[in-house]
Tab-separated table of C-alpha atoms in Angstrom:
chain	number	residue	atom	x	y	z
A	1	MET	CA	63.836	96.960	75.452
A	2	SER	CA	64.392	95.967	78.970
A	3	ASN	CA	67.275	97.389	80.740
A	4	PRO	CA	70.114	98.927	78.989
A	5	PHE	CA	72.734	97.872	81.736
A	6	THR	CA	72.071	94.244	80.715
A	7	LEU	CA	71.093	94.471	76.924
A	8	ASN	CA	74.414	93.531	75.631
A	9	GLY	CA	76.022	91.771	78.552
A	10	GLY	CA	79.519	91.506	79.730
A	11	THR	CA	81.340	91.101	82.899
A	12	VAL	CA	84.605	93.062	84.052
A	13	LEU	CA	86.827	92.086	86.946
A	14	SER	CA	89.920	93.474	88.642
A	15	MET	CA	92.269	92.234	91.664
A	16	LYS	CA	94.911	93.679	93.596
A	17	GLY	CA	98.044	91.685	94.404
A	18	LYS	CA	101.497	92.567	95.872
A	19	ASN	CA	102.736	95.257	93.691
A	20	CYS	CA	100.625	94.046	90.845
A	21	VAL	CA	97.196	94.311	89.586
A	22	VAL	CA	95.203	92.328	86.972
A	23	ILE	CA	92.134	93.310	85.079
A	24	LEU	CA	89.989	90.824	82.973
A	25	CYS	CA	86.925	90.822	80.958
A	26	ASP	CA	84.710	88.546	78.704
A	27	THR	CA	84.514	89.205	74.933
A	28	ARG	CA	80.847	88.625	74.376
A	29	LEU	CA	78.567	91.101	72.680
A	30	GLY	CA	74.935	90.132	72.750
A	31	SER	CA	71.359	91.426	71.945
A	32	GLN	CA	69.349	90.240	75.014
A	33	TYR	CA	69.870	86.372	74.598
A	34	GLU	CA	71.250	86.267	71.075
A	35	THR	CA	75.077	86.319	70.738
A	36	VAL	CA	75.942	88.939	68.068
A	37	SER	CA	79.741	89.108	68.388
A	38	THR	CA	82.512	87.028	70.566
A	39	SER	CA	85.131	89.698	69.871
A	40	PHE	CA	83.996	92.435	72.007
A	41	PRO	CA	86.931	93.356	74.653
A	42	LYS	CA	85.696	95.813	77.368
A	43	ILE	CA	89.066	96.717	78.585
A	44	PHE	CA	91.009	99.720	77.170
A	45	LYS	CA	94.681	100.830	77.874
A	46	MET	CA	94.601	104.474	78.769
A	47	ASN	CA	98.372	104.696	79.243
A	48	PRO	CA	101.211	102.246	79.960
A	49	ARG	CA	100.075	102.025	83.714
A	50	VAL	CA	96.254	102.726	83.655
A	51	PHE	CA	93.643	100.115	82.224
A	52	PHE	CA	90.176	100.903	82.060
A	53	GLY	CA	87.167	98.304	81.851
A	54	LEU	CA	83.659	99.160	81.066
A	55	ALA	CA	80.587	96.941	81.338
A	56	GLY	CA	77.239	97.984	80.122
A	57	LEU	CA	75.473	99.292	77.018
A	58	ALA	CA	77.919	98.553	74.251
A	59	SER	CA	77.286	101.911	72.576
A	60	ASP	CA	77.998	103.854	75.748
A	61	VAL	CA	81.161	101.826	76.356
A	62	ILE	CA	82.607	102.984	73.049
A	63	THR	CA	81.613	106.565	73.472
A	64	LEU	CA	82.786	106.823	76.962
A	65	HIS	CA	85.999	105.305	76.026
A	66	HIS	CA	86.463	107.735	73.186
A	67	LYS	CA	85.616	110.593	75.575
A	68	LEU	CA	88.000	109.694	78.097
A	69	ARG	CA	90.728	108.797	75.641
A	70	PHE	CA	90.530	112.636	74.454
A	71	HIS	CA	90.985	113.860	77.881
A	72	VAL	CA	93.835	111.361	78.793
A	73	ASN	CA	95.748	112.266	75.650
A	74	LEU	CA	95.142	115.987	76.068
A	75	PHE	CA	96.501	115.749	79.543
A	76	GLN	CA	99.713	113.730	78.379
A	77	LEU	CA	100.371	116.504	75.819
A	78	LYS	CA	99.756	119.456	78.007
A	79	GLN	CA	101.614	118.079	81.125
A	80	GLU	CA	104.180	115.778	79.441
A	81	ARG	CA	103.621	113.040	82.135
A	82	SER	CA	101.250	110.071	82.169
A	83	MET	CA	97.920	110.649	83.976
A	84	PRO	CA	98.294	108.619	87.267
A	85	PRO	CA	95.517	105.962	88.039
A	86	HIS	CA	93.909	107.897	90.944
A	87	VAL	CA	93.720	111.005	88.790
A	88	PHE	CA	92.086	109.013	85.965
A	89	SER	CA	89.576	107.510	88.345
A	90	LYS	CA	88.488	110.975	89.497
A	91	LEU	CA	88.361	112.076	85.930
A	92	VAL	CA	86.162	109.239	84.855
A	93	SER	CA	83.854	109.977	87.974
A	94	THR	CA	83.468	113.666	87.357
A	95	THR	CA	82.901	112.731	83.573
A	96	LEU	CA	80.048	110.649	84.560
A	97	TYR	CA	78.577	112.916	87.038
A	98	GLU	CA	78.505	115.748	84.335
A	99	LYS	CA	75.570	113.496	82.701
A	100	ARG	CA	73.992	113.118	86.370
A	101	PHE	CA	70.327	113.403	84.772
A	102	GLY	CA	71.073	111.456	81.450
A	103	SER	CA	73.748	109.090	82.461
A	104	PHE	CA	75.845	106.720	80.386
A	105	PHE	CA	74.584	103.052	81.058
A	106	ALA	CA	77.900	101.926	81.825
A	107	GLN	CA	80.023	100.822	84.979
A	108	PRO	CA	83.617	101.383	84.838
A	109	ILE	CA	86.569	99.735	86.568
A	110	ILE	CA	90.007	101.110	86.768
A	111	ALA	CA	93.268	99.406	87.291
A	112	GLY	CA	96.617	100.669	87.587
A	113	LEU	CA	100.038	101.125	89.202
A	114	HIS	CA	101.237	104.318	90.849
A	115	ASP	CA	104.986	105.422	90.212
A	116	ASP	CA	106.119	103.664	93.423
A	117	GLY	CA	104.598	100.362	92.182
A	118	SER	CA	101.640	100.192	94.593
A	119	PRO	CA	98.482	98.713	92.909
A	120	PHE	CA	95.365	100.722	92.559
A	121	ILE	CA	91.895	99.638	91.676
A	122	SER	CA	88.531	101.505	91.754
A	123	SER	CA	84.966	101.042	90.548
A	124	MET	CA	81.929	103.299	90.288
A	125	ASP	CA	78.241	103.434	89.432
A	126	SER	CA	77.084	104.819	86.116
A	127	ILE	CA	77.049	108.440	87.792
A	128	GLY	CA	80.597	108.144	89.285
A	129	ALA	CA	80.220	107.127	92.855
A	130	THR	CA	83.522	105.625	93.415
A	131	THR	CA	84.844	102.897	95.705
A	132	GLU	CA	88.514	102.056	96.004
A	133	PRO	CA	88.441	98.730	97.938
A	134	GLU	CA	91.663	96.586	99.216
A	135	ASP	CA	90.789	93.391	97.402
A	136	PHE	CA	88.843	93.353	94.176
A	137	VAL	CA	86.271	95.142	91.965
A	138	VAL	CA	83.472	93.596	89.760
A	139	ALA	CA	80.916	94.958	87.128
A	140	GLY	CA	78.572	93.892	84.560
A	141	THR	CA	75.913	91.189	84.137
A	142	GLY	CA	77.824	88.420	85.829
A	143	ALA	CA	79.126	90.659	88.767
A	144	ASP	CA	77.076	88.993	91.575
A	145	TYR	CA	78.356	85.515	90.539
A	146	VAL	CA	82.044	86.666	90.300
A	147	THR	CA	81.870	88.401	93.530
A	148	GLY	CA	80.944	85.279	95.289
A	149	ALA	CA	83.880	83.524	93.583
A	150	CYS	CA	86.284	86.476	94.514
A	151	GLU	CA	85.158	86.374	98.198
A	152	LYS	CA	86.140	82.812	98.403
A	153	TYR	CA	89.578	82.743	96.579
A	154	TRP	CA	91.114	86.235	96.872
A	155	GLU	CA	94.003	86.557	99.322
A	156	LYS	CA	96.206	89.323	100.526
A	157	ASP	CA	99.452	89.994	98.773
A	158	MET	CA	99.344	87.379	95.937
A	159	GLU	CA	102.353	87.257	93.539
A	160	PRO	CA	101.578	88.099	89.857
A	161	ARG	CA	101.321	84.494	88.433
A	162	GLN	CA	99.035	83.437	91.348
A	163	LEU	CA	97.042	86.555	91.011
A	164	LEU	CA	96.340	85.887	87.332
A	165	LYS	CA	95.412	82.168	88.029
A	166	VAL	CA	92.986	83.102	90.894
A	167	ALA	CA	91.434	85.935	89.058
A	168	ASP	CA	90.829	83.909	85.824
A	169	LYS	CA	89.352	81.316	87.956
A	170	CYS	CA	86.995	83.563	89.626
A	171	LEU	CA	85.937	85.278	86.245
A	172	GLN	CA	85.380	81.848	84.630
A	173	ALA	CA	83.494	80.673	87.696
A	174	GLY	CA	80.996	83.810	87.581
A	175	VAL	CA	80.797	84.149	83.765
A	176	ASN	CA	79.946	80.577	83.277
A	177	ARG	CA	76.813	80.986	85.627
A	178	ASP	CA	75.709	84.135	83.527
A	179	ALA	CA	73.963	83.728	80.159
A	180	PHE	CA	75.121	87.119	79.070
A	181	SER	CA	78.637	86.753	79.559
A	182	GLY	CA	81.500	84.490	78.316
A	183	TRP	CA	82.390	83.342	74.815
A	184	GLY	CA	86.110	84.154	75.579
A	185	GLY	CA	88.054	86.521	77.841
A	186	VAL	CA	91.111	89.003	77.967
A	187	ALA	CA	93.505	89.526	80.910
A	188	TYR	CA	96.180	92.152	81.680
A	189	LEU	CA	98.757	91.673	84.187
A	190	ILE	CA	100.156	94.824	85.272
A	191	THR	CA	103.531	94.841	87.171
A	192	PRO	CA	106.430	97.273	87.557
A	193	GLU	CA	108.199	95.165	84.892
A	194	GLY	CA	105.668	95.901	82.281
A	195	VAL	CA	102.181	94.703	80.937
A	196	GLU	CA	101.227	91.118	79.753
A	197	LYS	CA	98.023	90.268	77.827
A	198	PHE	CA	96.358	86.950	77.944
A	199	ASP	CA	93.670	85.512	75.866
A	200	LEU	CA	91.618	83.487	78.250
A	201	LYS	CA	90.747	79.799	77.301
A	202	MET	CA	87.041	79.277	78.404
A	203	ARG	CA	83.762	77.565	77.314
A	204	GLN	CA	82.375	78.410	74.031
A	205	ASP	CA	78.721	77.890	74.605
B	1	MET	CA	103.352	159.248	64.989
B	2	GLN	CA	103.286	156.330	62.680
B	3	GLU	CA	103.180	153.974	65.347
B	4	SER	CA	100.363	155.737	67.088
B	5	ALA	CA	98.168	155.468	64.002
B	6	TYR	CA	97.926	151.623	64.819
B	7	SER	CA	97.383	152.038	68.368
B	8	PHE	CA	93.680	152.564	68.299
B	9	SER	CA	93.204	148.712	68.394
B	10	LEU	CA	95.641	146.422	69.943
B	11	THR	CA	94.793	143.621	67.422
B	12	THR	CA	96.110	145.463	64.561
B	13	PHE	CA	99.637	145.079	63.656
B	14	SER	CA	101.857	147.963	62.682
B	15	PRO	CA	103.648	147.611	59.364
B	16	SER	CA	106.876	146.877	61.190
B	17	GLY	CA	105.283	143.846	62.811
B	18	LYS	CA	104.841	145.307	66.220
B	19	LEU	CA	101.563	145.288	68.406
B	20	GLY	CA	102.136	148.668	70.156
B	21	GLN	CA	99.797	148.007	73.044
B	22	ILE	CA	101.805	144.964	74.187
B	23	ASP	CA	105.025	147.235	74.275
B	24	HIS	CA	102.949	149.752	76.225
B	25	ALA	CA	101.839	147.104	78.652
B	26	PHE	CA	105.631	146.110	79.236
B	27	ALA	CA	106.234	149.737	79.858
B	28	ALA	CA	103.566	149.617	82.590
B	29	VAL	CA	105.253	146.648	84.030
B	30	ALA	CA	108.674	148.180	83.995
B	31	GLY	CA	107.251	151.088	85.997
B	32	GLY	CA	105.971	148.923	88.884
B	33	SER	CA	107.658	148.063	91.922
B	34	THR	CA	110.190	145.017	91.974
B	35	SER	CA	109.165	141.510	92.721
B	36	ILE	CA	111.517	138.674	92.908
B	37	GLY	CA	111.377	134.762	93.005
B	38	ILE	CA	114.115	132.293	93.798
B	39	LYS	CA	113.864	128.746	93.460
B	40	ALA	CA	115.922	126.597	96.140
B	41	VAL	CA	116.676	122.799	96.377
B	42	ASP	CA	113.930	122.379	99.026
B	43	GLY	CA	111.483	125.119	98.130
B	44	VAL	CA	110.733	128.377	96.495
B	45	VAL	CA	110.311	131.933	97.596
B	46	LEU	CA	108.583	135.138	96.406
B	47	ALA	CA	109.689	138.691	97.769
B	48	ALA	CA	107.920	141.881	96.645
B	49	GLU	CA	108.652	145.505	97.347
B	50	LYS	CA	105.459	147.448	98.537
B	51	LYS	CA	105.175	151.059	97.658
B	52	ILE	CA	103.049	153.012	100.350
B	53	ARG	CA	102.148	156.279	98.834
B	54	SER	CA	101.147	157.868	102.040
B	55	GLU	CA	101.711	157.427	105.596
B	56	LEU	CA	98.018	157.470	106.200
B	57	ILE	CA	97.363	154.174	104.286
B	58	GLU	CA	96.678	151.233	106.391
B	59	LYS	CA	99.828	149.223	105.503
B	60	GLU	CA	98.360	145.678	105.974
B	61	SER	CA	95.553	146.333	103.526
B	62	VAL	CA	98.171	146.566	100.574
B	63	ILE	CA	98.598	143.024	99.291
B	64	LYS	CA	101.147	142.269	96.532
B	65	VAL	CA	101.910	138.660	97.337
B	66	ALA	CA	98.813	136.372	97.332
B	67	LYS	CA	97.763	132.542	97.675
B	68	LEU	CA	96.591	131.069	94.443
B	69	SER	CA	95.884	127.529	95.661
B	70	LYS	CA	97.064	125.205	98.394
B	71	TYR	CA	100.526	124.811	96.881
B	72	CYS	CA	100.781	127.718	94.786
B	73	GLY	CA	101.376	131.434	95.315
B	74	VAL	CA	101.737	134.646	92.987
B	75	THR	CA	103.081	137.973	93.007
B	76	TYR	CA	103.267	140.736	90.243
B	77	ALA	CA	104.810	144.034	88.983
B	78	GLY	CA	102.648	146.544	87.328
B	79	MET	CA	98.986	147.477	87.789
B	80	GLY	CA	97.302	146.198	91.122
B	81	PRO	CA	93.866	145.951	89.805
B	82	ASP	CA	94.861	144.027	86.702
B	83	PHE	CA	96.715	141.572	89.025
B	84	ARG	CA	93.400	141.260	90.863
B	85	VAL	CA	91.474	139.946	87.872
B	86	LEU	CA	94.327	137.498	87.004
B	87	LEU	CA	94.308	136.088	90.714
B	88	LYS	CA	90.741	135.485	90.608
B	89	GLU	CA	91.023	133.505	87.142
B	90	GLY	CA	93.975	131.730	88.481
B	91	ARG	CA	92.341	130.679	91.583
B	92	LYS	CA	89.222	129.668	89.617
B	93	ASP	CA	91.335	127.482	87.272
B	94	ALA	CA	93.272	125.999	90.044
B	95	GLU	CA	90.165	124.941	91.865
B	96	ALA	CA	88.374	123.636	88.682
B	97	TYR	CA	91.551	121.212	88.120
B	98	ARG	CA	91.443	120.009	91.674
B	99	VAL	CA	87.717	119.262	91.483
B	100	ARG	CA	88.096	117.612	88.173
B	101	PHE	CA	91.166	115.466	88.845
B	102	GLY	CA	91.203	115.199	92.524
B	103	GLU	CA	94.719	116.344	92.899
B	104	GLU	CA	96.147	119.881	93.461
B	105	CYS	CA	96.917	121.890	90.377
B	106	PRO	CA	100.741	121.712	89.419
B	107	VAL	CA	102.389	125.186	89.403
B	108	SER	CA	103.124	124.795	85.521
B	109	GLU	CA	99.640	124.075	84.858
B	110	VAL	CA	98.479	127.198	86.947
B	111	SER	CA	101.115	129.333	84.930
B	112	ARG	CA	100.069	128.008	81.764
B	113	ASN	CA	96.490	128.717	82.364
B	114	LEU	CA	97.425	132.363	83.335
B	115	ALA	CA	99.366	132.725	80.230
B	116	GLN	CA	96.423	131.549	78.250
B	117	VAL	CA	94.264	134.233	79.828
B	118	MET	CA	96.838	136.786	78.957
B	119	GLN	CA	97.442	135.959	75.410
B	120	GLU	CA	93.719	136.001	74.850
B	121	TYR	CA	93.567	139.729	75.844
B	122	THR	CA	96.134	140.449	73.123
B	123	GLN	CA	94.000	139.124	70.416
B	124	SER	CA	90.206	139.588	71.415
B	125	GLY	CA	88.547	142.832	70.476
B	126	GLY	CA	87.516	145.606	72.727
B	127	VAL	CA	89.986	144.724	75.449
B	128	ARG	CA	93.652	145.862	76.263
B	129	PRO	CA	96.326	143.658	77.549
B	130	PHE	CA	97.122	143.125	81.247
B	131	GLY	CA	99.496	145.848	82.640
B	132	CYS	CA	101.363	143.471	84.911
B	133	SER	CA	103.933	140.680	84.744
B	134	LEU	CA	103.453	137.673	87.133
B	135	LEU	CA	105.827	135.453	89.250
B	136	VAL	CA	104.152	132.298	90.117
B	137	ILE	CA	105.538	129.733	92.489
B	138	GLY	CA	104.381	126.309	93.918
B	139	LYS	CA	104.703	122.600	93.695
B	140	GLU	CA	105.030	120.722	90.534
B	141	ALA	CA	103.308	117.380	89.762
B	142	ASP	CA	106.540	115.459	91.007
B	143	GLY	CA	106.713	117.510	94.243
B	144	LYS	CA	109.777	119.582	93.253
B	145	PRO	CA	109.516	123.382	93.493
B	146	GLY	CA	108.782	125.485	90.597
B	147	LEU	CA	108.983	129.151	89.523
B	148	PHE	CA	107.398	130.739	86.461
B	149	GLN	CA	107.234	134.269	85.111
B	150	VAL	CA	104.117	135.154	83.007
B	151	ASP	CA	104.173	138.259	80.745
B	152	PRO	CA	101.352	140.519	79.254
B	153	SER	CA	102.225	139.186	75.938
B	154	GLY	CA	101.125	135.689	77.031
B	155	SER	CA	104.523	134.056	77.112
B	156	PHE	CA	105.747	132.214	80.161
B	157	PHE	CA	109.163	130.818	81.209
B	158	ALA	CA	110.389	128.781	83.958
B	159	TRP	CA	113.279	130.219	86.038
B	160	LYS	CA	115.689	129.265	88.640
B	161	ALA	CA	115.613	133.041	89.917
B	162	ALA	CA	113.524	135.779	88.252
B	163	CYS	CA	112.592	139.488	88.813
B	164	VAL	CA	110.063	141.634	87.304
B	165	GLY	CA	109.458	145.557	87.753
B	166	HIS	CA	111.418	148.863	87.687
B	167	GLY	CA	114.644	147.290	89.348
B	168	ALA	CA	114.536	144.035	87.225
B	169	SER	CA	117.591	144.518	85.072
B	170	ASP	CA	119.787	145.568	88.016
B	171	ALA	CA	118.151	142.799	90.279
B	172	GLN	CA	118.769	140.068	87.627
B	173	SER	CA	122.518	140.874	87.315
B	174	TYR	CA	122.629	140.800	91.077
B	175	LEU	CA	120.756	137.450	91.132
B	176	GLU	CA	123.190	135.993	88.536
B	177	LYS	CA	126.076	136.767	90.862
B	178	ARG	CA	124.387	135.454	94.046
B	179	TYR	CA	122.577	132.380	92.640
B	180	GLU	CA	124.027	128.693	93.383
B	181	GLU	CA	122.613	125.502	92.364
B	182	LYS	CA	122.429	124.063	95.823
B	183	LEU	CA	120.862	126.836	97.550
B	184	GLY	CA	118.733	126.148	100.611
B	185	LEU	CA	115.210	127.913	101.192
B	186	ASP	CA	116.590	130.037	104.058
B	187	ASP	CA	119.423	131.189	102.106
B	188	ALA	CA	116.995	131.939	99.088
B	189	ILE	CA	115.019	134.067	101.426
B	190	HIS	CA	118.165	136.017	102.541
B	191	ILE	CA	119.197	136.539	98.895
B	192	ALA	CA	115.793	137.635	97.846
B	193	LEU	CA	115.670	140.393	100.489
B	194	LEU	CA	119.126	141.607	99.559
B	195	THR	CA	118.248	141.897	96.062
B	196	LEU	CA	115.329	143.923	96.992
B	197	GLN	CA	117.359	146.200	99.393
B	198	GLU	CA	119.658	146.762	96.322
B	199	SER	CA	117.054	148.765	94.347
B	200	PHE	CA	115.306	149.990	97.576
B	201	ASP	CA	115.314	153.675	98.673
B	202	GLY	CA	116.330	153.669	102.339
B	203	LYS	CA	116.222	150.547	104.519
B	204	LEU	CA	113.733	147.663	103.898
B	205	THR	CA	111.298	147.072	106.648
B	206	PRO	CA	108.699	144.441	107.259
B	207	GLU	CA	106.118	147.006	106.273
B	208	SER	CA	107.723	147.720	102.950
B	209	CYS	CA	108.007	144.305	101.651
B	210	GLU	CA	106.269	140.978	101.455
B	211	ILE	CA	107.274	137.441	101.221
B	212	GLY	CA	105.569	134.291	100.218
B	213	VAL	CA	107.002	130.797	100.554
B	214	CYS	CA	106.466	127.192	99.994
B	215	GLY	CA	108.868	124.058	100.958
B	216	GLY	CA	111.645	123.813	103.530
B	217	LYS	CA	110.777	124.412	106.957
B	218	TYR	CA	107.391	126.090	106.234
B	219	GLY	CA	106.096	122.960	104.835
B	220	SER	CA	105.061	122.189	101.229
B	221	GLU	CA	101.831	124.520	101.476
B	222	PHE	CA	102.079	128.191	100.340
B	223	ARG	CA	102.087	130.717	102.948
B	224	ARG	CA	102.754	134.388	103.304
B	225	LEU	CA	105.298	135.247	105.999
B	226	THR	CA	103.885	137.376	108.832
B	227	MET	CA	105.663	140.721	109.735
B	228	GLU	CA	107.445	139.308	112.751
B	229	GLU	CA	108.873	136.465	110.540
B	230	ILE	CA	110.203	138.952	107.786
B	231	ASP	CA	111.606	141.137	110.611
B	232	GLU	CA	113.884	138.082	111.705
B	233	TYR	CA	115.131	137.890	108.221
B	234	LEU	CA	115.982	141.604	107.904
B	235	SER	CA	117.683	141.747	111.233
């Protein structure tokens, strides 16, 4: 059954801009080289300011999403406030490490805005070791290819529209080189004014 | 005699709908020495009266105000040993929150958890309710100061100024007269000590009271004032 991390395929990317973040993913669900579905988005809205991308084994993506949804909703009800992105990131990390010796086969990416409008991104491995870089985070089967494109095209303090354009270009450049990702994509652009969702136009082969 | 027939187990209601043991717990609180909490614009203060039974006791070893977490503190009125158990649980919950979410536990969450523990002791078998009421202070999630009272029944309330213990009703009417919306932390500390003095036998000394603060010139972390610092407020 080879590697559970690459069995279903899929790639997620998030980039920081000036008071904005963008998070994107492809929509393919496969079984090794066979494409099973082309409508399997891997990004979830946890609250109006926090988005959560998961690349890896589809069953674990779904389970982990439900598990975290439970905790985020409970937090919202108990404290009557939205969970800030850095708190959500830590929650994901501890949730993953709880299963240190039988981990979920998924790599999360978190994107969101703080109350003061400053952007937040983080990524972690399947047992919750976190990085919070200044530029971009990538996960999934196309991660290596997307990283290369991002290193070339990412710039500091991009405006929302430019950020979306660059991130879209980088994702497609990477995903088109990866047989396990592609078949459509979704992007969420998060700014202090609100969130916009985009369906990405891309090669369907 | 009718009531006492139902006091063998606190989980049994009397026909009038009362849980006798909880009323008795409140009586234990009402017998305890007075504690006061006042919320100011820039911080919040706890003040507690310390009863030293004998001149021979090492006064510094009697502790009424304690640190719960980096930004939260607590005091009580009632039974000291029961308070110690709640303090231990409160510290554990606050630390578990910090480890899980990567940020310090807000004071409302600490209070809610303590209230949850106290409620469980009114419904479980083979236990009795806690014989103390708590005053919890600290920082809220939005950075503002918070003050909460937690009772043996498990109910908890947010206050601008609160008091528990044997002088509570007198202290409350005193505080209602003295409290202002735009109070600074230094003024709040003075008012807290004046309120304690009202119900205190003789003159208040640094040995006979304790103060815990967070905010204002003391910084946002919770801290107990030293005897020297308390002396400055008393003179």
